[in-house]
Coordinates of C-alpha atoms (C1' of nucleotides) in Angstrom, one line a residue:
Chain A
M1 CA 0.0 0.0 0.0
S2 CA 1.1 3.5 -0.6
N3 CA 3.0 5.3 2.1
I4 CA 3.5 9.0 1.6
L5 CA 6.4 9.4 3.8
S6 CA 8.5 6.6 2.5
Q7 CA 7.7 7.6 -1.1
T8 CA 9.0 11.1 -0.3
E9 CA 12.1 9.6 1.3
D10 CA 12.8 7.4 -1.7
T11 CA 12.5 10.3 -4.1
L12 CA 14.8 12.3 -1.9
K13 CA 17.4 9.6 -1.7
Q14 CA 17.3 9.1 -5.5
E15 CA 17.8 12.8 -6.1
I16 CA 20.7 13.0 -3.6
A17 CA 22.4 10.1 -5.3
A18 CA 21.8 11.7 -8.7
A19 CA 23.3 15.0 -7.5
V20 CA 26.4 13.1 -6.2
L21 CA 26.9 11.5 -9.5
K22 CA 26.3 14.7 -11.4
A23 CA 28.9 16.5 -9.3
E24 CA 31.3 13.7 -10.0
L25 CA 32.0 13.1 -6.4
A26 CA 31.9 9.4 -6.7
G27 CA 31.4 6.7 -9.3
E28 CA 28.3 4.7 -9.5
D29 CA 29.9 1.6 -8.0
E30 CA 31.5 3.5 -5.1
L31 CA 28.4 5.4 -4.1
P32 CA 27.5 4.7 -0.5
E33 CA 23.9 4.0 0.5
V34 CA 22.1 7.3 1.1
I35 CA 21.0 7.4 4.7
L36 CA 18.2 9.8 5.6
E37 CA 17.4 10.6 9.2
K38 CA 14.7 12.7 10.8
P39 CA 16.5 15.3 12.9
K40 CA 15.4 15.7 16.5
E41 CA 15.7 19.4 16.1
K42 CA 13.2 21.2 14.0
A43 CA 15.8 23.8 13.1
H44 CA 17.5 20.9 11.2
G45 CA 14.8 20.5 8.8
D46 CA 12.5 17.6 7.9
F47 CA 15.2 15.3 6.7
A48 CA 19.0 15.2 6.9
T49 CA 21.7 13.2 5.3
N50 CA 25.3 12.6 6.3
I51 CA 26.3 11.6 2.7
A52 CA 28.9 14.4 2.5
M53 CA 30.8 12.9 5.5
Q54 CA 30.6 9.5 4.1
L55 CA 32.0 10.7 0.8
A56 CA 34.9 12.6 2.4
R57 CA 37.3 9.7 1.9
I58 CA 36.1 8.7 -1.6
A59 CA 36.1 12.2 -3.0
K60 CA 39.1 13.4 -1.0
K61 CA 37.5 16.7 -0.2
A62 CA 36.2 18.3 3.0
P63 CA 32.7 17.3 3.9
R64 CA 31.3 20.8 3.7
H65 CA 32.7 21.4 0.2
I66 CA 31.2 18.1 -0.8
A67 CA 27.9 19.3 0.6
D68 CA 28.1 22.5 -1.4
D69 CA 28.6 20.5 -4.6
I70 CA 25.7 18.2 -3.8
T71 CA 23.3 21.1 -3.1
A72 CA 24.4 22.9 -6.2
N73 CA 23.6 19.9 -8.4
F74 CA 20.4 18.9 -6.6
D75 CA 17.1 19.1 -8.4
A76 CA 14.9 20.5 -5.7
S77 CA 11.7 20.6 -7.8
K78 CA 11.6 16.8 -8.2
A79 CA 11.7 16.0 -4.6
S80 CA 9.4 18.8 -3.3
V81 CA 12.2 20.3 -1.3
D82 CA 11.7 23.9 -0.3
K83 CA 15.3 24.7 0.8
M84 CA 18.5 23.0 1.8
E85 CA 21.0 24.0 4.5
I86 CA 24.5 22.8 5.2
A87 CA 25.1 22.5 8.9
G88 CA 27.6 21.2 11.4
P89 CA 30.4 19.0 10.1
G90 CA 28.6 18.6 6.7
F91 CA 25.0 17.6 7.2
I92 CA 22.6 18.6 4.5
N93 CA 19.3 19.5 6.0
F94 CA 16.2 19.4 3.8
F95 CA 13.2 21.5 4.4
M96 CA 10.2 20.2 2.6
K97 CA 7.5 22.1 0.9
N98 CA 4.5 22.6 3.1
D99 CA 2.3 20.4 1.0
F100 CA 4.4 17.3 1.0
L101 CA 2.1 15.6 3.4
G102 CA -1.0 16.8 1.6
G103 CA -2.1 13.4 0.4
L104 CA -1.6 11.8 3.7
I105 CA -5.0 12.3 5.3
P106 CA -7.0 10.8 2.4
T107 CA -4.6 7.9 2.3
I108 CA -5.2 7.2 5.9
L109 CA -8.9 7.6 5.7
D110 CA -9.1 5.4 2.6
A111 CA -7.0 2.7 4.2
G112 CA -9.0 2.8 7.5
D113 CA -8.4 -0.3 9.6
V114 CA -5.4 -1.4 7.4
Y115 CA -3.5 1.9 7.6
G116 CA -0.1 0.9 8.9
R117 CA 0.0 -2.3 7.0
T118 CA 2.9 -2.8 4.6
D119 CA 4.4 -5.6 2.6
F120 CA 7.7 -5.2 4.3
G121 CA 7.9 -8.9 5.2
K122 CA 7.1 -10.0 1.7
G123 CA 5.0 -12.8 2.8
Q124 CA 7.7 -14.7 4.6
S125 CA 6.3 -17.3 6.9
V126 CA 7.2 -17.0 10.6
Q127 CA 6.1 -19.3 13.3
V128 CA 6.1 -17.9 16.8
E129 CA 5.9 -20.3 19.7
F130 CA 5.2 -18.6 23.1
V131 CA 3.8 -19.1 26.6
S132 CA 4.0 -22.9 26.4
V133 CA 3.6 -23.2 30.2
N134 CA 3.5 -26.6 31.7
P135 CA -0.1 -27.5 32.4
T136 CA 0.6 -27.9 36.0
G137 CA -0.5 -24.5 37.5
D138 CA -1.6 -21.0 36.8
L139 CA 0.0 -18.5 34.5
H140 CA 2.0 -16.1 36.6
L141 CA 3.5 -12.7 35.9
G142 CA 6.5 -13.8 33.9
H143 CA 4.3 -15.9 31.6
A144 CA 2.0 -13.0 31.2
R145 CA 4.8 -10.8 29.9
G146 CA 5.7 -13.5 27.5
A147 CA 2.1 -13.9 26.4
A148 CA 1.7 -10.1 25.8
Y149 CA 5.0 -9.9 24.0
G150 CA 4.3 -12.9 21.8
D151 CA 0.8 -11.8 20.9
V152 CA 1.7 -8.2 20.1
F153 CA 4.8 -9.3 18.2
C154 CA 2.6 -11.6 16.1
N155 CA 0.1 -8.8 15.4
V156 CA 3.0 -6.6 14.3
L157 CA 4.6 -9.2 12.1
K158 CA 1.3 -9.8 10.4
A159 CA 0.7 -6.0 9.8
A160 CA 4.2 -5.8 8.4
G161 CA 3.5 -8.3 5.8
Y162 CA 4.6 -11.6 7.3
E163 CA 2.6 -14.9 7.4
V164 CA 2.3 -15.7 11.0
Q165 CA 1.4 -18.8 13.0
R166 CA 1.1 -18.7 16.7
E167 CA 1.7 -22.0 18.5
Y168 CA 1.6 -23.3 22.0
Y169 CA 3.7 -26.3 22.9
I170 CA 1.9 -28.4 25.5
N171 CA 4.2 -30.4 27.8
D172 CA 1.7 -33.2 28.3
A173 CA 4.3 -36.0 28.5
G174 CA 7.0 -36.9 30.9
N175 CA 7.9 -36.3 34.4
Q176 CA 6.1 -33.2 35.3
I177 CA 2.8 -34.6 34.2
D178 CA 3.4 -37.7 36.4
K179 CA 4.0 -35.3 39.2
L180 CA 0.8 -33.6 38.4
A181 CA -1.0 -36.9 38.8
L182 CA 0.6 -37.6 42.1
S183 CA -0.2 -34.1 43.4
V184 CA -3.8 -34.5 42.3
E185 CA -3.9 -37.8 44.1
T186 CA -2.7 -36.2 47.3
R187 CA -5.3 -33.4 47.2
Y188 CA -8.0 -35.9 46.3
L189 CA -7.3 -38.1 49.3
E190 CA -7.0 -35.0 51.6
A191 CA -10.3 -33.8 50.4
L192 CA -11.8 -37.0 51.5
G193 CA -10.2 -36.6 54.9
Y194 CA -7.4 -39.1 54.5
E195 CA -3.9 -38.3 55.4
A196 CA -1.7 -38.1 52.4
D197 CA 1.8 -36.8 51.8
M198 CA 2.5 -34.4 49.1
P199 CA 5.6 -35.6 47.1
E200 CA 8.6 -33.5 47.9
D201 CA 8.5 -31.7 44.5
G202 CA 4.8 -31.9 44.0
Y203 CA 2.7 -29.0 42.8
R204 CA 1.3 -27.1 45.8
G205 CA -0.9 -24.6 44.0
D206 CA -4.5 -23.9 44.9
D207 CA -5.5 -25.1 41.5
I208 CA -4.5 -28.7 42.5
V209 CA -6.4 -28.4 45.8
S210 CA -9.5 -27.4 43.9
I211 CA -9.1 -30.3 41.4
G212 CA -8.8 -32.7 44.3
K213 CA -12.0 -31.3 45.8
T214 CA -13.9 -31.5 42.5
L215 CA -12.8 -35.1 42.2
A216 CA -13.9 -35.9 45.7
D217 CA -17.3 -34.3 45.1
E218 CA -17.8 -36.0 41.8
Y219 CA -16.5 -39.4 42.5
G220 CA -16.5 -39.8 46.3
E221 CA -14.5 -42.8 47.4
K222 CA -14.5 -44.4 44.0
W223 CA -10.8 -43.9 43.4
V224 CA -9.5 -44.7 46.9
N225 CA -9.5 -48.4 46.5
T226 CA -8.9 -48.8 42.7
D227 CA -5.6 -50.0 41.3
R228 CA -3.1 -47.2 41.8
Q229 CA -1.8 -47.3 38.2
E230 CA -5.3 -46.9 37.0
R231 CA -6.1 -44.2 39.4
L232 CA -3.0 -42.2 38.5
A233 CA -3.7 -42.6 34.8
F234 CA -7.1 -41.2 35.3
F235 CA -6.0 -38.3 37.5
K236 CA -3.3 -37.5 34.9
E237 CA -5.9 -37.2 32.2
Y238 CA -8.3 -35.4 34.4
G239 CA -5.8 -33.0 35.8
L240 CA -4.3 -32.2 32.4
H241 CA -7.7 -31.5 31.0
I242 CA -8.6 -29.1 33.7
E243 CA -5.2 -27.3 33.8
L244 CA -5.3 -26.9 30.1
D245 CA -8.8 -25.5 30.2
N246 CA -7.7 -23.0 32.8
L247 CA -4.7 -22.0 30.8
K248 CA -6.9 -21.5 27.7
K249 CA -9.4 -19.5 29.6
D250 CA -6.8 -17.3 31.1
L251 CA -5.2 -16.7 27.8
A252 CA -8.5 -16.1 26.0
D253 CA -9.4 -13.6 28.7
F254 CA -6.1 -12.0 28.2
R255 CA -7.0 -11.7 24.5
V256 CA -4.3 -14.2 23.4
Q257 CA -5.3 -16.8 20.8
F258 CA -3.2 -19.5 19.3
D259 CA -3.5 -21.0 15.8
N260 CA -2.1 -24.3 17.0
W261 CA -1.8 -26.2 20.3
F262 CA 0.9 -28.8 19.8
S263 CA 1.0 -31.8 22.0
E264 CA 4.4 -33.2 23.2
Q265 CA 2.7 -36.6 23.6
S266 CA 1.9 -36.6 19.9
L267 CA 5.6 -36.7 19.2
Y268 CA 5.8 -40.0 21.0
D269 CA 2.7 -41.3 19.5
N270 CA 4.0 -40.6 16.0
D271 CA 7.5 -41.9 16.6
K272 CA 8.9 -38.4 16.0
V273 CA 11.3 -38.7 18.9
T274 CA 13.0 -41.9 17.8
E275 CA 13.0 -40.4 14.3
A276 CA 14.8 -37.3 15.5
V277 CA 17.4 -39.3 17.4
Q278 CA 17.9 -41.4 14.3
T279 CA 18.5 -38.3 12.1
L280 CA 21.1 -37.1 14.5
R281 CA 22.7 -40.5 14.6
D282 CA 22.7 -40.6 10.8
G283 CA 24.5 -37.3 10.8
G284 CA 27.2 -38.8 13.0
Y285 CA 26.4 -36.5 15.9
V286 CA 25.5 -39.3 18.4
Y287 CA 27.6 -41.5 20.6
E288 CA 27.3 -43.8 23.6
S289 CA 29.2 -43.2 26.8
D290 CA 28.7 -44.1 30.5
G291 CA 25.7 -46.0 29.6
A292 CA 23.9 -43.0 28.1
T293 CA 23.4 -41.7 24.6
W294 CA 24.9 -38.3 23.8
F295 CA 24.5 -35.6 21.3
R296 CA 27.8 -34.0 20.2
S297 CA 26.5 -30.5 20.4
T298 CA 30.0 -29.1 20.8
D299 CA 30.4 -29.6 17.0
F300 CA 28.2 -26.5 16.7
G301 CA 29.7 -24.4 19.5
D302 CA 27.8 -25.6 22.5
D303 CA 29.7 -25.7 25.8
K304 CA 29.4 -29.4 26.3
D305 CA 27.8 -32.4 24.8
R306 CA 24.2 -33.2 25.9
V307 CA 22.6 -36.4 27.0
L308 CA 19.7 -37.6 24.8
I309 CA 18.9 -40.9 26.5
K310 CA 19.7 -41.4 30.1
Q311 CA 21.2 -44.5 31.7
D312 CA 17.8 -45.5 32.9
G313 CA 16.6 -45.5 29.3
H314 CA 14.4 -42.4 29.5
Y315 CA 14.8 -39.4 27.3
T316 CA 16.0 -36.1 28.7
Y317 CA 13.9 -33.0 28.3
L318 CA 16.0 -32.0 25.3
T319 CA 15.2 -35.0 23.1
P320 CA 11.5 -34.5 22.5
D321 CA 12.2 -30.8 22.2
I322 CA 14.6 -31.5 19.4
A323 CA 11.9 -33.7 17.8
Y324 CA 9.5 -30.8 18.2
H325 CA 11.8 -28.3 16.5
K326 CA 12.5 -30.8 13.7
D327 CA 8.7 -31.1 13.2
K328 CA 8.4 -27.3 13.1
L329 CA 11.1 -26.9 10.6
E330 CA 9.6 -29.7 8.4
R331 CA 6.4 -27.7 8.3
G332 CA 8.3 -25.3 6.1
F333 CA 8.4 -22.0 7.9
D334 CA 11.0 -19.5 6.8
Q335 CA 11.7 -18.8 10.4
I336 CA 10.8 -20.2 13.8
I337 CA 10.9 -17.9 16.8
N338 CA 10.6 -19.0 20.4
V339 CA 9.7 -16.8 23.2
W340 CA 11.3 -18.1 26.4
G341 CA 11.7 -17.0 30.0
S342 CA 15.2 -15.8 31.0
D343 CA 15.8 -19.0 33.0
H344 CA 15.9 -20.9 29.7
H345 CA 18.6 -18.8 28.0
G346 CA 21.3 -21.4 28.7
Y347 CA 19.2 -23.7 26.6
I348 CA 19.6 -21.7 23.4
S349 CA 23.0 -22.8 22.3
R350 CA 22.2 -26.5 22.5
M351 CA 19.0 -26.1 20.6
R352 CA 20.7 -24.1 18.0
A353 CA 23.3 -26.9 17.7
A354 CA 20.5 -29.3 17.3
I355 CA 18.9 -27.3 14.5
Q356 CA 22.2 -27.3 12.6
A357 CA 22.8 -31.0 13.3
L358 CA 19.4 -31.6 11.7
G359 CA 20.6 -29.9 8.6
Y360 CA 19.0 -26.5 8.9
P361 CA 20.7 -23.1 8.9
A362 CA 21.0 -21.6 12.3
E363 CA 19.4 -18.3 11.1
K364 CA 16.0 -20.0 10.7
F365 CA 15.9 -20.3 14.5
D366 CA 15.6 -17.4 16.9
V367 CA 14.8 -17.1 20.6
K368 CA 13.5 -14.0 22.3
I369 CA 14.3 -14.0 26.0
I370 CA 11.7 -12.4 28.3
Q371 CA 13.4 -11.0 31.3
T372 CA 12.1 -11.3 34.8
V373 CA 9.1 -9.4 36.1
N374 CA 9.1 -8.1 39.6
L375 CA 5.9 -7.0 41.1
F376 CA 5.9 -4.1 43.4
E377 CA 3.1 -3.0 45.7
G378 CA 3.4 -0.3 48.3
G379 CA 7.0 0.0 47.5
E380 CA 7.5 -3.7 48.5
K381 CA 8.6 -6.4 46.2
V382 CA 5.9 -9.1 46.0
R383 CA 7.4 -12.6 45.8
M384 CA 5.9 -15.1 43.6
S385 CA 6.3 -18.7 43.3
K386 CA 4.2 -21.4 41.7
R387 CA 5.5 -23.9 44.1
T388 CA 4.4 -22.2 47.3
G389 CA 1.0 -21.4 45.8
N390 CA 0.9 -17.8 46.8
A391 CA 1.9 -16.7 43.3
V392 CA 0.5 -13.6 41.8
A393 CA -1.4 -15.1 38.9
L394 CA -2.2 -13.5 35.6
R395 CA -5.8 -13.9 36.6
D396 CA -5.4 -11.9 39.7
L397 CA -3.7 -9.2 37.7
M398 CA -6.5 -9.0 35.1
E399 CA -9.1 -8.7 37.8
E400 CA -7.1 -6.2 39.7
V401 CA -5.9 -3.8 37.0
G402 CA -7.8 -4.9 33.9
V403 CA -6.6 -6.4 30.7
D404 CA -5.9 -3.2 28.9
A405 CA -3.5 -1.9 31.5
T406 CA -1.8 -5.2 32.0
R407 CA -1.1 -5.7 28.3
Y408 CA 0.0 -2.1 28.0
F409 CA 2.5 -2.4 30.9
F410 CA 3.9 -5.6 29.6
V411 CA 4.7 -4.3 26.1
M412 CA 5.7 -0.9 27.2
R413 CA 9.3 -2.1 27.8
S414 CA 11.9 -3.9 25.7
N415 CA 11.7 -7.6 26.4
D416 CA 15.3 -7.9 27.5
T417 CA 15.3 -5.6 30.4
Q418 CA 14.0 -6.7 33.7
F419 CA 10.7 -5.2 34.5
D420 CA 9.3 -3.8 37.7
F421 CA 5.6 -4.0 37.5
N422 CA 4.2 -1.2 39.7
L423 CA 0.8 -2.6 40.8
D424 CA -0.3 0.6 42.5
L425 CA 0.3 2.6 39.3
A426 CA -1.3 0.1 37.0
R427 CA -4.3 -0.1 39.3
S428 CA -4.7 3.7 39.7
Q429 CA -7.5 5.3 37.7
S430 CA -5.5 8.5 37.5
N431 CA -3.4 10.5 35.1
D432 CA -0.3 8.8 36.4
N433 CA -1.3 5.7 34.5
P434 CA 0.0 5.9 30.9
I435 CA -2.7 3.6 29.4
Y436 CA -5.4 6.2 30.0
Y437 CA -3.3 8.9 28.3
V438 CA -3.5 7.1 25.0
Q439 CA -7.1 5.9 25.4
Y440 CA -8.1 9.3 26.4
A441 CA -6.7 10.8 23.2
H442 CA -8.9 8.4 21.2
A443 CA -12.0 9.1 23.3
R444 CA -11.3 12.8 23.0
I445 CA -11.4 12.8 19.3
C446 CA -14.6 10.7 19.3
T447 CA -16.3 13.2 21.5
M448 CA -15.1 16.0 19.3
L449 CA -16.5 14.4 16.2
K450 CA -19.8 13.7 17.9
Q451 CA -19.9 17.4 18.9
A452 CA -19.2 18.3 15.2
E453 CA -22.2 16.4 14.1
T454 CA -24.4 17.8 16.8
K455 CA -23.4 21.3 15.9
G456 CA -24.0 20.7 12.2
F457 CA -20.4 20.7 10.9
A458 CA -19.7 18.7 7.8
V459 CA -18.0 15.6 9.0
E460 CA -17.8 14.0 5.6
G461 CA -16.7 15.3 2.2
T462 CA -13.8 17.2 0.7
F463 CA -11.4 19.4 2.5
N464 CA -8.3 21.4 1.8
G465 CA -5.3 19.8 3.5
D466 CA -3.1 22.8 2.6
L467 CA -4.8 24.8 5.3
L468 CA -3.2 22.6 8.0
T469 CA -0.1 24.7 8.4
A470 CA 0.0 25.3 12.2
E471 CA 3.0 23.8 13.8
K472 CA 1.0 21.3 15.9
E473 CA -0.8 20.2 12.8
T474 CA 2.3 19.5 10.8
D475 CA 3.8 17.7 13.8
L476 CA 0.7 15.5 13.8
L477 CA 0.8 14.9 10.1
K478 CA 4.5 13.9 10.1
K479 CA 3.9 11.5 13.0
L480 CA 0.9 10.0 11.2
G481 CA 3.0 9.4 8.2
E482 CA 5.6 7.4 10.2
F483 CA 3.2 4.8 11.4
P484 CA 3.7 2.2 8.7
Q485 CA 7.4 2.5 9.0
T486 CA 7.2 2.2 12.8
V487 CA 5.2 -1.0 12.5
A488 CA 7.7 -2.4 10.0
E489 CA 10.6 -1.5 12.1
S490 CA 8.9 -3.0 15.1
A491 CA 8.6 -6.3 13.2
E492 CA 12.1 -6.2 11.9
K493 CA 13.7 -5.6 15.2
H494 CA 11.3 -7.9 17.1
A495 CA 10.5 -4.9 19.3
P496 CA 6.7 -4.5 19.8
H497 CA 7.4 -1.9 22.5
K498 CA 8.1 0.5 19.6
V499 CA 4.3 0.5 18.8
T500 CA 3.5 1.3 22.4
Q501 CA 5.9 4.2 22.3
Y502 CA 4.5 5.4 19.0
V503 CA 1.0 5.4 20.2
F504 CA 2.0 7.3 23.3
D505 CA 3.9 9.9 21.3
L506 CA 1.0 10.4 18.9
A507 CA -1.4 10.8 21.8
S508 CA 0.9 13.4 23.2
L509 CA 0.9 15.4 20.0
L510 CA -2.9 15.1 19.9
H511 CA -3.3 16.5 23.4
S512 CA -0.9 19.2 22.7
F513 CA -2.8 20.2 19.5
Y514 CA -6.1 20.0 21.3
N515 CA -5.0 22.5 23.8
A516 CA -3.5 24.9 21.3
E517 CA -6.1 24.9 18.5
K518 CA -9.8 24.8 18.4
V519 CA -11.1 22.3 15.9
L520 CA -14.8 23.3 15.6
D521 CA -14.8 26.9 14.6
S522 CA -17.9 28.3 12.9
D523 CA -16.0 31.4 11.8
N524 CA -13.7 29.2 9.8
P525 CA -15.7 26.5 8.1
E526 CA -12.9 25.5 5.6
L527 CA -10.3 25.1 8.3
T528 CA -12.7 23.3 10.5
K529 CA -13.3 20.8 7.7
A530 CA -9.6 20.2 7.3
R531 CA -9.1 19.8 11.0
I532 CA -12.0 17.4 11.3
A533 CA -10.4 15.3 8.6
L534 CA -7.1 15.5 10.5
M535 CA -8.8 14.3 13.7
K536 CA -10.3 11.4 11.9
A537 CA -6.9 10.4 10.6
V538 CA -5.4 10.6 14.1
R539 CA -8.3 8.6 15.5
T540 CA -7.8 5.9 12.9
T541 CA -4.1 5.6 13.5
I542 CA -4.4 5.5 17.3
A543 CA -7.1 2.9 17.0
N544 CA -5.0 0.8 14.6
G545 CA -2.0 1.1 17.0
L546 CA -4.1 0.0 20.0
R547 CA -5.5 -2.9 18.0
L548 CA -2.0 -4.1 17.4
L549 CA -1.4 -3.9 21.1
G550 CA -4.7 -5.7 21.8
I551 CA -6.0 -2.8 23.8
S552 CA -9.5 -1.3 23.5
A553 CA -10.0 2.1 22.0
P554 CA -12.8 3.6 24.0
V555 CA -15.2 6.1 22.4
K556 CA -15.9 7.8 25.7
M557 CA -14.1 8.0 29.1
Chain B
rG1 C1' 35.2 -20.2 36.7
rU2 C1' 32.3 -19.9 31.8
rC3 C1' 28.1 -17.8 29.2
rC4 C1' 23.6 -14.4 28.6
rC5 C1' 20.9 -9.7 29.9
rA6 C1' 21.1 -5.1 32.2
rG7 C1' 23.8 -0.5 34.2
rU8 C1' 21.4 6.5 30.7
rA9 C1' 17.9 12.5 35.2
rG10 C1' 15.7 11.2 42.3
rC11 C1' 12.5 6.7 40.3
rU12 C1' 10.8 3.5 35.9
rC13 C1' 12.7 3.4 31.1
rA14 C1' 13.5 4.9 25.5
rG15 C1' 17.6 5.9 22.3
rC16 C1' 22.4 1.4 20.7
rA17 C1' 23.3 -1.8 11.8
rG18 C1' 28.2 5.4 14.9
rG19 C1' 26.1 11.5 13.7
rA20 C1' 24.4 17.9 15.3
rU21 C1' 22.7 20.6 21.9
rA22 C1' 21.3 12.5 25.0
rG23 C1' 14.9 12.0 25.3
rA24 C1' 9.9 10.6 27.7
rG25 C1' 6.8 9.4 31.9
rC26 C1' 6.6 9.7 37.2
rA27 C1' 8.3 12.5 41.4
rA28 C1' 9.7 18.3 42.4
rC29 C1' 8.7 23.5 41.3
rA30 C1' 5.6 27.5 38.7
rG31 C1' 1.4 28.4 35.7
rC32 C1' -3.5 27.1 32.5
rC33 C1' -10.7 25.1 33.3
rU34 C1' -17.6 30.8 32.1
rU35 C1' -14.6 28.2 25.5
rC36 C1' -14.7 20.8 21.4
rU37 C1' -13.7 15.9 28.1
rA38 C1' -8.1 19.1 33.2
rA39 C1' -7.6 10.9 32.7
rG40 C1' -5.4 17.2 29.5
rC41 C1' -1.8 21.4 28.4
rU42 C1' 2.5 25.1 29.1
rG43 C1' 7.1 26.2 31.4
rU44 C1' 11.4 25.5 35.1
rA45 C1' 14.9 22.4 37.2
rG46 C1' 17.3 17.8 37.0
rG47 C1' 22.9 13.9 33.4
rC48 C1' 31.4 12.4 34.1
rC49 C1' 25.1 7.7 29.3
rG50 C1' 28.9 2.2 35.4
rC51 C1' 34.7 2.8 35.1
rA52 C1' 39.2 2.7 32.0
rG53 C1' 41.4 2.1 27.4
rG54 C1' 40.8 1.5 21.9
rU55 C1' 38.7 2.0 16.7
rU56 C1' 37.5 7.3 13.7
rC57 C1' 36.4 13.2 11.1
rG58 C1' 32.7 11.8 15.0
rA59 C1' 31.1 6.8 20.4
rA60 C1' 25.5 6.3 25.1
rU61 C1' 25.8 3.3 20.4
rC62 C1' 31.3 -0.7 17.8
rC63 C1' 36.0 -3.5 20.2
rU64 C1' 38.9 -5.0 24.8
rG65 C1' 39.4 -5.2 30.1
rC66 C1' 37.3 -4.2 34.8
rC67 C1' 33.2 -3.1 38.5
rU68 C1' 27.9 -3.8 40.0
rG69 C1' 22.9 -6.2 39.7
rG70 C1' 20.0 -10.4 37.7
rG71 C1' 19.9 -15.1 35.3
rA72 C1' 21.9 -19.7 33.3
rC73 C1' 25.6 -23.4 33.5
rG74 C1' 22.0 -31.5 35.6
rC75 C1' 21.8 -38.3 32.8
rC76 C1' 15.7 -31.8 36.2
rA77 C1' 11.8 -29.9 33.3

RNA sequence: GUCCCAGUAGCUCAGCAGGAUAGAGCAACAGCCUUCUAAGCUGUAGGCCGCAGGUUCGAAUCCUGCCUGGGACGCCA
């Protein structure tokens, strides 16, 4: 789709390159890539380039002289440049003609919901696996951050022109599920008044207590005297089912949906695990030692080799996980991205080794590490632990501060910095709380437009965009034009927090404009029409940004 | 001991495929509501960008070393 700003930039870049060639400062093959930046200072124009400094060595001239030559040979009319200035060590600052954003508002209003979408990703397929919490307890804060990150990241990827699949890997096989069965058994017996010991490393969450009670209510003594194997098998199924339902419900309430729920057990059922081991063996990366079967991951830069099959004949956690990644790669994605908690980062190098040993390039595989979340309340750090059962669960958070604020807070920061979640702030219905700032901007515009209708202003129809020359208006227009690039950059850098920042900045410009200029002015019908159109464009863009974040855009507050 | 992440304003954080005078929110201080929602706006103050070297026209950004905080280094998952 068209993108006014990037079109303008492309033209500018072309004309700069043309001027360089015309001034014979460099040959076509030695021409560096023209880099345009948006100066922070308005006095430095709308765009600036450092091309003169880059050419200093090639042209063997002082940067400022080079800049002179470039501006002398520059065709300003083609690129709607109003004036150029040479500044500092040799920057060329471009001041654009006032109307260079003229077509932007109609572009945004025509695009509507899809404004911001680009084909940047060119349809490459990306699979993102995230959350993937063991079905043995509630989602806690760290998981919630990963869920918010993964979800918004996927939204952003999609908007930037990638094919995206969201997947959840269910650890429904192996040790931890057996432990789940034992824990459920204990709680069941306790619910019936028997004395039962919780296994040392059992799950002590309230969720298991409640499963035990439900079982006791539903089945009474039925399972007390049945064969233990049979009983545990049933509890395992039963517990898994309930835990999974809980997870799905929590995630759905958190507005996170998955395209695919992938079962670890299915890997065993379909012999995928033995297959994966065999593939590694065929590649010559497997050996036996000390009664165990090893993967020579050091061939691919891992610290040490890893055990695939233990002395007791069981697989390690790694082995089915390799099979899982093999399966994902066989499904043909251009890239697979995992979102993991920080405690798993040591796991990356061995998995990357496995990817390569399976015959795939390492670049297809990427891991985003989500750093720890610390919860603060009343200035005190709130400890959380799934084991002890007094964890702060995502569910608590959603009830306490709402989904919008929770999501906003989690994607407000870069994923690789530790995050202090200020519960008091997120909970407060005050102007301290940044989520309201953005939503308020949206609501404000909605109210204004409603007012416009009530007072009989023309809300639809043509307008003259050239009238929008006030500083606050051009600031808004420029920001609006950046949105598609911001989304693309956010996808490219795997940094959804850039969208949060964008939406905040846009809201800030809107509030500032609102206080400086009156939109509905009966003495100025033409300007009013233009400003109404501007407001609609801002509303659309904020709404689109909030949609990417999975946050509601209220009409009224 | 090895590896990963972080260290930027009082606090929480942006900025980091090198660029001009390092930004924002909160907190502080001073102002703005008979006018489209004050959940808002305007202004002031606040900084050896952890430390020390190096690379270069130019470093918060890249490289090396060190310091501090967090995490990871199982035939656990």
